[in-house]
Coordinates of C-alpha atoms and ligand atoms in Angstrom, one line a residue:
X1320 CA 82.9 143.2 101.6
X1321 CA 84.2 142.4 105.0
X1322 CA 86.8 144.4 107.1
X1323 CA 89.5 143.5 108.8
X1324 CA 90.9 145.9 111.4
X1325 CA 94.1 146.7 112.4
X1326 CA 95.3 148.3 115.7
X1327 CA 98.7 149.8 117.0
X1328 CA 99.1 151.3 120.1
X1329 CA 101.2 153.3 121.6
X1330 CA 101.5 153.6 125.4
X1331 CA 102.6 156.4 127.7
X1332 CA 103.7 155.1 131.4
X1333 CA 104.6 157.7 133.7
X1334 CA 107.2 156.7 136.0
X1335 CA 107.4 156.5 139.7
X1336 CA 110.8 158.6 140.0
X1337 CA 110.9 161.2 142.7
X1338 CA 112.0 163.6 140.8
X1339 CA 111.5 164.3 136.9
X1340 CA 114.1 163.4 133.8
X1341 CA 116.2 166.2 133.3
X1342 CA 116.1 167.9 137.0
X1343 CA 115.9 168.1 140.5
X1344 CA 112.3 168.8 140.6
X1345 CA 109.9 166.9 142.3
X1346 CA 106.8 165.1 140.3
X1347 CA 104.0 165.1 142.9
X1348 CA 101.0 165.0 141.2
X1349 CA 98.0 168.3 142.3
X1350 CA 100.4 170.1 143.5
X1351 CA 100.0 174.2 143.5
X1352 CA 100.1 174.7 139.6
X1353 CA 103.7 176.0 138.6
X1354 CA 104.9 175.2 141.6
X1355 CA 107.3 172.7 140.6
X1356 CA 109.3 174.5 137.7
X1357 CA 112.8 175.0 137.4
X1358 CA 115.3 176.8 133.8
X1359 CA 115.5 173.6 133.1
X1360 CA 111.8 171.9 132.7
X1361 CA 111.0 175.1 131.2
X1362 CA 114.4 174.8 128.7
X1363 CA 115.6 178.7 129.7
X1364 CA 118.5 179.7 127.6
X1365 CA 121.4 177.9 129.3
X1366 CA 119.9 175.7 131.5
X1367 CA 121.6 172.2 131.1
X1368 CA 119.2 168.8 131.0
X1369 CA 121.3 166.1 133.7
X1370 CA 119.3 162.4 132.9
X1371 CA 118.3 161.2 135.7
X1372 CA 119.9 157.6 136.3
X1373 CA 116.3 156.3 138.0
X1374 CA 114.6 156.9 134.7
X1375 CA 117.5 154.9 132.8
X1376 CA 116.6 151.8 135.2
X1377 CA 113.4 151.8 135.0
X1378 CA 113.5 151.8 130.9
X1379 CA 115.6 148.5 131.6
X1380 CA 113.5 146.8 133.5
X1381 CA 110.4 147.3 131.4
X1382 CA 112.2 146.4 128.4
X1383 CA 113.3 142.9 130.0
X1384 CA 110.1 142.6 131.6
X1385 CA 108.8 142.7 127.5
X1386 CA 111.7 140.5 126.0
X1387 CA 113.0 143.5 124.3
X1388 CA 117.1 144.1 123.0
X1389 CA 118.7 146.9 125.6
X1390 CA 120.6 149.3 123.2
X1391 CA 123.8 149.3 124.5
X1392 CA 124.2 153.3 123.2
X1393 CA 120.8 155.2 122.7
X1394 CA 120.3 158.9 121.8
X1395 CA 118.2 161.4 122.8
X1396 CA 116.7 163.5 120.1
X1397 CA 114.9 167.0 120.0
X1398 CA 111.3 166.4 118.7
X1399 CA 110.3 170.4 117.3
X1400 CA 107.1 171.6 117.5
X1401 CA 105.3 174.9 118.7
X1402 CA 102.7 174.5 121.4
X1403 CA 101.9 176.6 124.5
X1404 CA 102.5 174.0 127.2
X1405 CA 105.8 173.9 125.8
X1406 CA 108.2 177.1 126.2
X1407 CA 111.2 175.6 124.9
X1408 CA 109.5 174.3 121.6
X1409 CA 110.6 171.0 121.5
X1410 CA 110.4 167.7 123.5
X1411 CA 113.0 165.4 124.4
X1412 CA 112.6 162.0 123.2
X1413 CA 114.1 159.2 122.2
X1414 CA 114.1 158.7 118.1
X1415 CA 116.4 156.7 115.7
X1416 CA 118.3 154.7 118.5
X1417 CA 115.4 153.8 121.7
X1418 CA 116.1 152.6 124.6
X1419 CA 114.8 149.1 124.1
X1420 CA 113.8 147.4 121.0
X1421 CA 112.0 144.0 119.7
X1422 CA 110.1 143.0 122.6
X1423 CA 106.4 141.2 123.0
X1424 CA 103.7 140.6 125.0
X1425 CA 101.6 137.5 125.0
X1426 CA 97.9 137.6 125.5
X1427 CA 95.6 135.1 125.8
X1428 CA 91.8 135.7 124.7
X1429 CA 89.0 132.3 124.8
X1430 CA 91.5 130.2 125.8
X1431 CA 94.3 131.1 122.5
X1432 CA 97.6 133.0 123.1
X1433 CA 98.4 135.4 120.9
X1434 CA 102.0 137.1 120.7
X1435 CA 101.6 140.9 120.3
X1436 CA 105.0 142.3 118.7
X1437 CA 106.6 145.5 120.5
X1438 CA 108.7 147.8 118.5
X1439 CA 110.3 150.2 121.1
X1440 CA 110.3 151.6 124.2
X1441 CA 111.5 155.0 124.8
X1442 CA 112.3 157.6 127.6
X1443 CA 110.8 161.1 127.0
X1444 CA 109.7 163.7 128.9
X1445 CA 106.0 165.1 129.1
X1446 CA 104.8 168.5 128.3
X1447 CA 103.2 170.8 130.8
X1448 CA 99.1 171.4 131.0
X1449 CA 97.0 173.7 129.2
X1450 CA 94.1 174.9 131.9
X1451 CA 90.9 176.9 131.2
X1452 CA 88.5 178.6 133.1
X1453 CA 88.8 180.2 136.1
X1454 CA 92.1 180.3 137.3
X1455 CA 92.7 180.7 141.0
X1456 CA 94.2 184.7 141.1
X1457 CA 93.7 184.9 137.7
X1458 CA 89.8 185.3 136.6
X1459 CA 88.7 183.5 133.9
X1460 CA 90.9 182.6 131.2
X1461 CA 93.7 179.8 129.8
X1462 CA 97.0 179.4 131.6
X1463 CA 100.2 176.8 131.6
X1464 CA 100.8 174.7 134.3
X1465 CA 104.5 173.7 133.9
X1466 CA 104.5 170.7 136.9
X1467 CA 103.7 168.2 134.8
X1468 CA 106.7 169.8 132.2
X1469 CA 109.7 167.4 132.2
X1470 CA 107.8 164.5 134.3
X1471 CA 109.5 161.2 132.9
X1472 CA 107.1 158.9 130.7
X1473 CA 108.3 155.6 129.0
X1474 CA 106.7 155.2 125.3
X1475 CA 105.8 151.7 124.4
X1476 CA 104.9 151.3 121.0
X1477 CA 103.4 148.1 119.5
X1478 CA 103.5 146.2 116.1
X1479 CA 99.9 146.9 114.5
X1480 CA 99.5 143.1 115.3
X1481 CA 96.2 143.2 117.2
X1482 CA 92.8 142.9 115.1
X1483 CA 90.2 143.5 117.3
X1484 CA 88.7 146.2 120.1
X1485 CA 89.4 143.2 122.5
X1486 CA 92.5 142.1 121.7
X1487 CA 94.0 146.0 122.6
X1488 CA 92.5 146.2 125.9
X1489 CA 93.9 142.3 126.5
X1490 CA 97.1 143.6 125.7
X1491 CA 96.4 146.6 127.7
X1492 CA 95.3 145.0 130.8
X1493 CA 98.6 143.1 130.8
X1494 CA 101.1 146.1 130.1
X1495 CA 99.0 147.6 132.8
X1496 CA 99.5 144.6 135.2
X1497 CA 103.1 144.0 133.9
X1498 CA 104.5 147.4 134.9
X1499 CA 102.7 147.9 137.6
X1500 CA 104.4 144.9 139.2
X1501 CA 107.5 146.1 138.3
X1502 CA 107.3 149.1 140.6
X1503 CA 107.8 151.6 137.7
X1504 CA 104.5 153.9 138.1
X1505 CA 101.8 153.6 139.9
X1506 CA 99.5 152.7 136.8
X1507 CA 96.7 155.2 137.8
X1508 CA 94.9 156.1 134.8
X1509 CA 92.2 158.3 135.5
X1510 CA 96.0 160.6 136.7
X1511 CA 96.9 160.1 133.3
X1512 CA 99.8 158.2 134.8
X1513 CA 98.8 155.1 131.9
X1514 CA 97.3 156.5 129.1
X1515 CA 97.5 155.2 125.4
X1516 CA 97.3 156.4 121.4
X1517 CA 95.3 153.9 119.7
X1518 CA 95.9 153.9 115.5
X1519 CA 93.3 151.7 114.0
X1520 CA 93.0 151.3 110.5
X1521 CA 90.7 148.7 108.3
X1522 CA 91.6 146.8 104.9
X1523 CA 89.9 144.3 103.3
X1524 CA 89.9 140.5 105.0
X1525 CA 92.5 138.9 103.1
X1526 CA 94.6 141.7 102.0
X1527 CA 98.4 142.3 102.1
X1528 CA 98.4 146.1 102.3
X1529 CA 97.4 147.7 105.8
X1530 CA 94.9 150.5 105.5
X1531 CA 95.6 153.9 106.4
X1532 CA 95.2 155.0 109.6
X1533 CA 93.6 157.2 112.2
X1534 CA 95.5 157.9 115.8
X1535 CA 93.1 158.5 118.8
X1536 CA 94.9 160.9 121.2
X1537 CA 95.0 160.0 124.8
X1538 CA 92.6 157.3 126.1
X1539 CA 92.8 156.8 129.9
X1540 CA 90.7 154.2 130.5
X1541 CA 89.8 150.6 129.1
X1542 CA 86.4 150.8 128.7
X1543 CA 87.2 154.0 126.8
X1544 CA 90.1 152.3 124.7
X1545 CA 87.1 149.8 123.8
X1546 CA 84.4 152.4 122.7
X1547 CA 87.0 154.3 121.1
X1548 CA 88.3 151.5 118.9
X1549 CA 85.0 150.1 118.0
X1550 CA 83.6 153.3 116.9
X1551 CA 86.4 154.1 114.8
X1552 CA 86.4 150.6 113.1
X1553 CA 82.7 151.5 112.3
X1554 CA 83.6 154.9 111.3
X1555 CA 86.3 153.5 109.0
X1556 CA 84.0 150.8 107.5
X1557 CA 80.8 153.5 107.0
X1558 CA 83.0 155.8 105.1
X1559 CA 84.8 153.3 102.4
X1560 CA 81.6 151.6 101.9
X1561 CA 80.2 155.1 101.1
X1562 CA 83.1 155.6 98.5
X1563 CA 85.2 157.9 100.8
X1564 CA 88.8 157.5 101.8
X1565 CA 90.2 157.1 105.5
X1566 CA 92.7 160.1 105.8
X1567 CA 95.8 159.9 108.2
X1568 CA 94.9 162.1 111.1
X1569 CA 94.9 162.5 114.8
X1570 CA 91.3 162.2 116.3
X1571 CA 89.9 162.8 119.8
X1572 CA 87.7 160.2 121.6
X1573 CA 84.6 162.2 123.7
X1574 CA 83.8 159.4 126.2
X1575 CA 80.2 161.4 126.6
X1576 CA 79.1 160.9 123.4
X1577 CA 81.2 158.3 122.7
X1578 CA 82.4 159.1 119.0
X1579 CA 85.9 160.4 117.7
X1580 CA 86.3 163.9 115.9
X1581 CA 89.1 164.8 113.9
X1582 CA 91.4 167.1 116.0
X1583 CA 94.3 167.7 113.3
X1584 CA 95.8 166.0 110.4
X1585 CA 98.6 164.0 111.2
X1586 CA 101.8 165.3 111.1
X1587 CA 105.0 163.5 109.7
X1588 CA 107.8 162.2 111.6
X1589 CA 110.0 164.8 109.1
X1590 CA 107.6 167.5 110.2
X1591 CA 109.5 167.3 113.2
X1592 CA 113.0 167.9 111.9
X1593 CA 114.1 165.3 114.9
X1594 CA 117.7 165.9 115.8
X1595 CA 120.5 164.3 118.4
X1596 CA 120.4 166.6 121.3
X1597 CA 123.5 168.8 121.5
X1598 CA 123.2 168.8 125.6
X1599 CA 122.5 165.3 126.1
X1600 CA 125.6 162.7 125.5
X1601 CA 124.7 159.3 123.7
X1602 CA 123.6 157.0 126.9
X1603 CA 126.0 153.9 127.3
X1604 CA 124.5 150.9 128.9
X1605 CA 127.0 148.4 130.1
X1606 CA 126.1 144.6 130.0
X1607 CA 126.5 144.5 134.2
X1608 CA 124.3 146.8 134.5
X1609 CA 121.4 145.2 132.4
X1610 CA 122.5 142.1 134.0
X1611 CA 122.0 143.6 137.4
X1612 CA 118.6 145.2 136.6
X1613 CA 117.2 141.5 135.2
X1614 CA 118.4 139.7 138.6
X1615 CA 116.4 142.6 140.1
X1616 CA 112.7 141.7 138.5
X1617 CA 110.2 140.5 140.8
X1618 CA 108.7 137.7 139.7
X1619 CA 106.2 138.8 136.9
X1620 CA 102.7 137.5 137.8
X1621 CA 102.7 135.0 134.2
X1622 CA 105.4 133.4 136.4
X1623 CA 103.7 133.2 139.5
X1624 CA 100.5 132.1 137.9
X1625 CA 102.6 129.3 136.1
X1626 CA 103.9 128.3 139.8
X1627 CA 100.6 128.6 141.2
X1628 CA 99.1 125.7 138.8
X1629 CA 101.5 123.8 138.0
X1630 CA 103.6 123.8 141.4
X1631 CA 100.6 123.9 143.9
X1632 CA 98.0 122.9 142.3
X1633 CA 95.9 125.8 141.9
X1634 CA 93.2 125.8 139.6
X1635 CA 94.4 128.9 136.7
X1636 CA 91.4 130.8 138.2
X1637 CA 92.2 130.9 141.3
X1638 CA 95.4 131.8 140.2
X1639 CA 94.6 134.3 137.8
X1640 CA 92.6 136.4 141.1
X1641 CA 95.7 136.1 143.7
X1642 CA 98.4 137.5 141.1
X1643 CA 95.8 140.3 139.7
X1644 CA 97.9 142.5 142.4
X1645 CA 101.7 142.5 143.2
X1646 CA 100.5 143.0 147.1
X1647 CA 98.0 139.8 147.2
X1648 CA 100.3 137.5 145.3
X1649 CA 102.8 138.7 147.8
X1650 CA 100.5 138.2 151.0
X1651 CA 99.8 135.1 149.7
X1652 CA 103.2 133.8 149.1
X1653 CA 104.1 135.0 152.7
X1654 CA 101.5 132.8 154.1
X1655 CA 103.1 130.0 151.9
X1656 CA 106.2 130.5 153.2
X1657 CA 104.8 130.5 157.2
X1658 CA 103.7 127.0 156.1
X1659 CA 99.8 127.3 155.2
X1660 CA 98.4 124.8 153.1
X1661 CA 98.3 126.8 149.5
X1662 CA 94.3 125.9 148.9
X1663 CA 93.4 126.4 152.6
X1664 CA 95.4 129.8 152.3
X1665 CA 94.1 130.6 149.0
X1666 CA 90.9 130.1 150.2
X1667 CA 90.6 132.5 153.1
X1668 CA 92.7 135.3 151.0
X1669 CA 89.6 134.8 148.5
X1670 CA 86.8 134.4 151.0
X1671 CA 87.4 136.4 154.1
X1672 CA 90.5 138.4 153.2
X1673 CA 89.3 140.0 150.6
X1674 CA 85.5 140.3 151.4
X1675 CA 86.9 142.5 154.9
X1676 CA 89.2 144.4 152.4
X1677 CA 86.0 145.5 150.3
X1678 CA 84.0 146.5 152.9
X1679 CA 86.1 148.5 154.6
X1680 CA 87.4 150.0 151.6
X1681 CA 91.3 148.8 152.4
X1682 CA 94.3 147.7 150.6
X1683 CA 95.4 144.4 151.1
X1684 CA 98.5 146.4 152.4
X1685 CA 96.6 147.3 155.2
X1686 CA 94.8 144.3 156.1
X1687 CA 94.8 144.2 159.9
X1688 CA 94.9 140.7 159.9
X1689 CA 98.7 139.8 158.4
X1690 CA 100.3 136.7 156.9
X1691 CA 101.4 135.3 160.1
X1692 CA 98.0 136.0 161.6
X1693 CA 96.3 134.1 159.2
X1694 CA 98.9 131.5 158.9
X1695 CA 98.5 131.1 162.9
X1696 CA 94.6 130.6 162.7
X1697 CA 95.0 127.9 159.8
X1698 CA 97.6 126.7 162.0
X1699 CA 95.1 126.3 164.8
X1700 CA 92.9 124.5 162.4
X1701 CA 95.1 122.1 161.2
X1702 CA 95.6 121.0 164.5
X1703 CA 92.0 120.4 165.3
X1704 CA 92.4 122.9 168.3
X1705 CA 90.0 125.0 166.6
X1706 CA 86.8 124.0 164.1
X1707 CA 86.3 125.7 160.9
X1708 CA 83.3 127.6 161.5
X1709 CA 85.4 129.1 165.0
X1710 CA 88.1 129.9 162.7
X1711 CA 85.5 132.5 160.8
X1712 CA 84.8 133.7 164.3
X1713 CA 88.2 134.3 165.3
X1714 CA 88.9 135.7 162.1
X1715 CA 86.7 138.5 162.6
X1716 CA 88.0 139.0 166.1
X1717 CA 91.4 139.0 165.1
X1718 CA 90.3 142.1 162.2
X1719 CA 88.4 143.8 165.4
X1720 CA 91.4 143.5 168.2
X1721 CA 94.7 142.6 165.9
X1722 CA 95.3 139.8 168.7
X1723 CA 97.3 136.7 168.5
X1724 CA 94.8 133.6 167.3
X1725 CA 95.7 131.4 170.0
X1726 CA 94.9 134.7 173.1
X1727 CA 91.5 134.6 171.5
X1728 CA 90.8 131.2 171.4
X1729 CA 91.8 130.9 175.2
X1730 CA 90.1 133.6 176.4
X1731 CA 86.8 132.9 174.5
X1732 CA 87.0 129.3 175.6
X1733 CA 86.6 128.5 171.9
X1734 CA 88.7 125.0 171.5
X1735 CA 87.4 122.3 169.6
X1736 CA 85.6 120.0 171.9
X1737 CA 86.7 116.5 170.5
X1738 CA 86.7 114.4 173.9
X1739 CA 84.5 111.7 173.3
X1740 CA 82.1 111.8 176.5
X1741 CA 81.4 114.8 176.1
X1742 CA 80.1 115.1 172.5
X1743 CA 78.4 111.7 173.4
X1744 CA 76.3 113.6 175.8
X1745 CA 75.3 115.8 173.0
X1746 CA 74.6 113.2 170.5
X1747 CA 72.3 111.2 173.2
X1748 CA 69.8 114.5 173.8
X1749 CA 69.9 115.4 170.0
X1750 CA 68.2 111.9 169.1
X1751 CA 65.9 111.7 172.3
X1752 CA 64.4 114.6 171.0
X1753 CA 64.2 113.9 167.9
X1754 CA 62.8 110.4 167.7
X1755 CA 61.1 110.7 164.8
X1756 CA 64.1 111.5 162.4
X1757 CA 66.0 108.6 164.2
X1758 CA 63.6 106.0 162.7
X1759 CA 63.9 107.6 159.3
X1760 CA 67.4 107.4 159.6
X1761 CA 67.0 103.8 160.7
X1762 CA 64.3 102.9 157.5
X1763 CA 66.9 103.8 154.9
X1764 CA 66.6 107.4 154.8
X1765 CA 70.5 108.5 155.5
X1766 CA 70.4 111.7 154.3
X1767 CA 69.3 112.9 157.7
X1768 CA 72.6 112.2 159.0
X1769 CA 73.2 116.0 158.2
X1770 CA 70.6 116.7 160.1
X1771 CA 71.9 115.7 163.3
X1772 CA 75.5 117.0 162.5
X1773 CA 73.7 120.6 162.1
X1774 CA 72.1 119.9 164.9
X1775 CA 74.9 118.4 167.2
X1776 CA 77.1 121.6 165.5
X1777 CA 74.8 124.1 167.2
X1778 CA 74.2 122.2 170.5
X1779 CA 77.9 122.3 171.0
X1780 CA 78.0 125.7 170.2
X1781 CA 80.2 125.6 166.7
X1782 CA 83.0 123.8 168.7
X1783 CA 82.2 120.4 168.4
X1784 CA 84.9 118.3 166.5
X1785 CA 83.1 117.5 163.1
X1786 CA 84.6 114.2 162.5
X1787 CA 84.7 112.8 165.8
X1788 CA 80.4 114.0 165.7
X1789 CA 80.0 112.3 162.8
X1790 CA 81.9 108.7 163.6
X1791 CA 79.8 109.1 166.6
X1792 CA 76.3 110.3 165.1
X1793 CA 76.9 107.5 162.6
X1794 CA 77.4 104.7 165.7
X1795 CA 74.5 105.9 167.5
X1796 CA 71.9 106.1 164.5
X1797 CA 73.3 102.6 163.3
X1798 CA 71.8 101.7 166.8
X1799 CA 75.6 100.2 167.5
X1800 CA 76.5 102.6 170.3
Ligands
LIG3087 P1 103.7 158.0 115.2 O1 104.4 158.7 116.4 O2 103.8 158.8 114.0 O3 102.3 157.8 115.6 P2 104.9 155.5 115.8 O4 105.9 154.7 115.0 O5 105.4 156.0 117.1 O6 104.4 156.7 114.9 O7 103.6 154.7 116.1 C1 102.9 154.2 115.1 C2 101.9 153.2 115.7 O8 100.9 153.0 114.7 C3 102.5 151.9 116.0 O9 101.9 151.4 117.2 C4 102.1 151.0 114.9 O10 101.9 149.6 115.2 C5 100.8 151.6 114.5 N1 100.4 151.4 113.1 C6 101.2 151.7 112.0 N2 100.6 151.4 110.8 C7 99.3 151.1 111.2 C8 98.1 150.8 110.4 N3 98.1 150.8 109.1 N4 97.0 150.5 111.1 C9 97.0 150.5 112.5 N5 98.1 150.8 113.2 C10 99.2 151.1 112.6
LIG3088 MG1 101.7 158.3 117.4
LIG3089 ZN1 112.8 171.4 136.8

């Protein structure tokens, strides 16, 4: 029999507010633990949650960013259960009317697109953080850290439309990508700050009815999301094939061993006895204010790749690496807009940008060389002042000192030598000492044209104007100059 496998996922973004969902506390992350606890995160009696309006815009954006319906009126709901990082015993969340519903995300894997349904998006807020071992003050033992209590996460939950281990990280990567661009958290995983439930379940190809399925808790990472997924299709097959049944259950991933072990069995949503919070009105949304939030988007980086290709003339992989960040698409398009050439620009940001960038460990944010700096080198190209292989020169010079292109030229006496007499000069000495590759030239062989344009490169020192070296190589070798 052959498998097919099913995956939902369910996605926790934690969002970039300053401070968390319900009070004034901040959300800065390894701080002193229990430091940044208030009546409120920890729900004392009488402490009243306020929703903080940041949270509310940034549920809006990710929901238009995703195609999904805003809720013009969405509740928040008590979700009850018992655990020690939470003191007040229940979580609020979002239930029977989310923030956003009846989005999708489109990804594209070998060349096919493939529309991956989303069911929801909701506002909640996170628990606090169970720690063991030895705890500073304390001696060994297990204690609550309540700063991470009442942090605000968006919940993005998926249609179980994907069918393979790749197809979830695809659509991961571009969730990932998609909110990260829109300024809502900062997307670091291994800080939990993007972190996902995966629920996989198998059934037989061809069948109607989904399988039942297994949750894994938590994954932070993609390569994790991966291993986890495939070894619980595995799992799944292994034990129906051996005449067991696949139970509903939560499971944990162990990315040293790299299996999943059940951790509880799943609880129901009624297990939950989910209820409107009493201290939390219904949220109205009003259409300006959706409106406002959609003219706010940044461009999202399908767009820009779109405009890349289709409006520059970029080849899609060229594209695909300058929108991979928010911060290179947007170095790039400021160098389009101080009038570089978008392949010559795209080029450098590529090449030299980026290789300075890795070895020195920055982000393109800090790139000592800026748009305008770049754009004035290329400038300096474009005009011939300057040859190409200077340009790489006073590239690196420009990253060293942070001084204007044009100072560095002029004080390294770098221009482009293009006056006739004097590359002619060049030329002349070049082929009296090396007779012997002038006859070649002259029996038929022409490839040792480069040659002499190597040669003639050097002799003048990289500045030598290519084109004016080759018309006059070309005149010379032809015996017509
Ligand atoms: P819960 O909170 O109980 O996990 P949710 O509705 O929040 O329930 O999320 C359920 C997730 O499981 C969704 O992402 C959904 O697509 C996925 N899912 C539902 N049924 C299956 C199934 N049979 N196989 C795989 N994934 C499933
Ligand atoms: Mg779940
Ligand atoms: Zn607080």
């Amino acid at each position: 029999m052959n498998y097919q496998p099913v995956i939902g996922l369910e996605v926790h973004v934690q969002l970039l507010t300053n401070t968390k969902i319900f009070c004034g506390c901040p959300t800065t992350f390894g701080s002193e633990p229990n430091s940044q606890s208030c009546p409120v995160c920890l729900g004392l009696p009488g402490a009243l949650p306020v929703l903080n309006r940041k949270v509310v815009e940034y549920a809006i954006r990710a929901g238009l960013a995703t195609g999904c319906e805003i809720s013009p009126r969405s509740i928040f709901a008590r979700k009850n259960y018992f655990y020690p990082d939470l003191p007040k015993g229940y979580q609020i969340s979002q239930y029977e009317l989310p923030i956003c519903v009846g989005g999708h995300l489109d990804i594209e894997l070998e060349g096919m697109v493939k529309r991956i349904g989303i069911t929801r998006i909701h506002m909640e807020e996170d628990a606090g953080k169970l720690v063991h071992g030895d705890l500073p003050g304390l001696g060994d033992g297990s204690g609550v850290d309540l700063n991470r209590a009442c942090t605000p996460l968006l919940e993005i939950v998926s249609e179980p439309d994907l069918r393979s281990a790749d197809e979830a990280v695809a659509y991961l990567k571009k969730l990932h990508q998609i909110v990260v661009y829109l300024g809502i958290t900062d997307g670091n995983m291994e800080e939990g700050s993007f972190r996902c439930d995966a629920n996989v379940s198998v059934m037989p190809v061809g069948s109607e009815t989904l399988g039942t399925r297994a949750e894994i808790k938590n994954v932070n990472s993609f390569k994790f999301v991966k291993q986890a997924i495939e070894y619980e299709i595995e799992r799944q097959i292994d034990l129906i094939e051996d005449g067991g049944k696949v139970v509903q259950e939560t499971r944990l991933f162990n990315p040293d061993s790299g299996v999943t072990r059940s951790m509880r069995s799943k609880e129901e949503a009624h297990d939950y006895r989910y209820f409107p919070d009493p201290d939390l009105v219904p949220l109205v949304i009003s259409d300006d204010w959706v409106e406002e939030t959609r003219r706010s988007l940044p461009e999202l980086p399908e767009a820009r790749r779109i405009r890349y290709t289709s409006e520059l003339g970029l080849s899609t992989q060229d594209a695909e690496v300058l929108t991979s960040s928010r911060e290179l698409a947007d170095y790039f398009d400021a160098c389009l807009s101080l009038g570089c050439h978008p392949k010559s620009a795209a080029n450098w940001i590529m090449g030299e940008v980026t290789r300075g960038l890795n070895d020195k460990g920055l982000a393109i944010a800090s790139c000592p060389v800026t748009p305008r700096l770049l754009a004035g080198l290329l400038g300096l190209m474009d005009k011939g002042t300057i040859s190409g292989k200077i340009a790489k020169t006073v590239f690196d010079e420009i990253w060293q000192s942070g001084k204007e292109p044009a100072q560095i030229v002029e004080e390294k006496g770098l221009l482009q030598v293009s006056d006739t007499g004097a590359l002619e000069k060049i030329v002349d000495e070049i082929m009296a000492a090396n007779w012997g590759q002038v006859e070649e030239f002259r029996g038929g062989k022409e490839k040792v044209l480069g040659f002499f344009v190597g040669q003639a490169m050097k002799a003048s020192k990289g500045k030598g104007n290519p084109a004016v070296l080759n018309e006059l190589l070309l005149k010379k070798l032809k015996g017509e100059g």
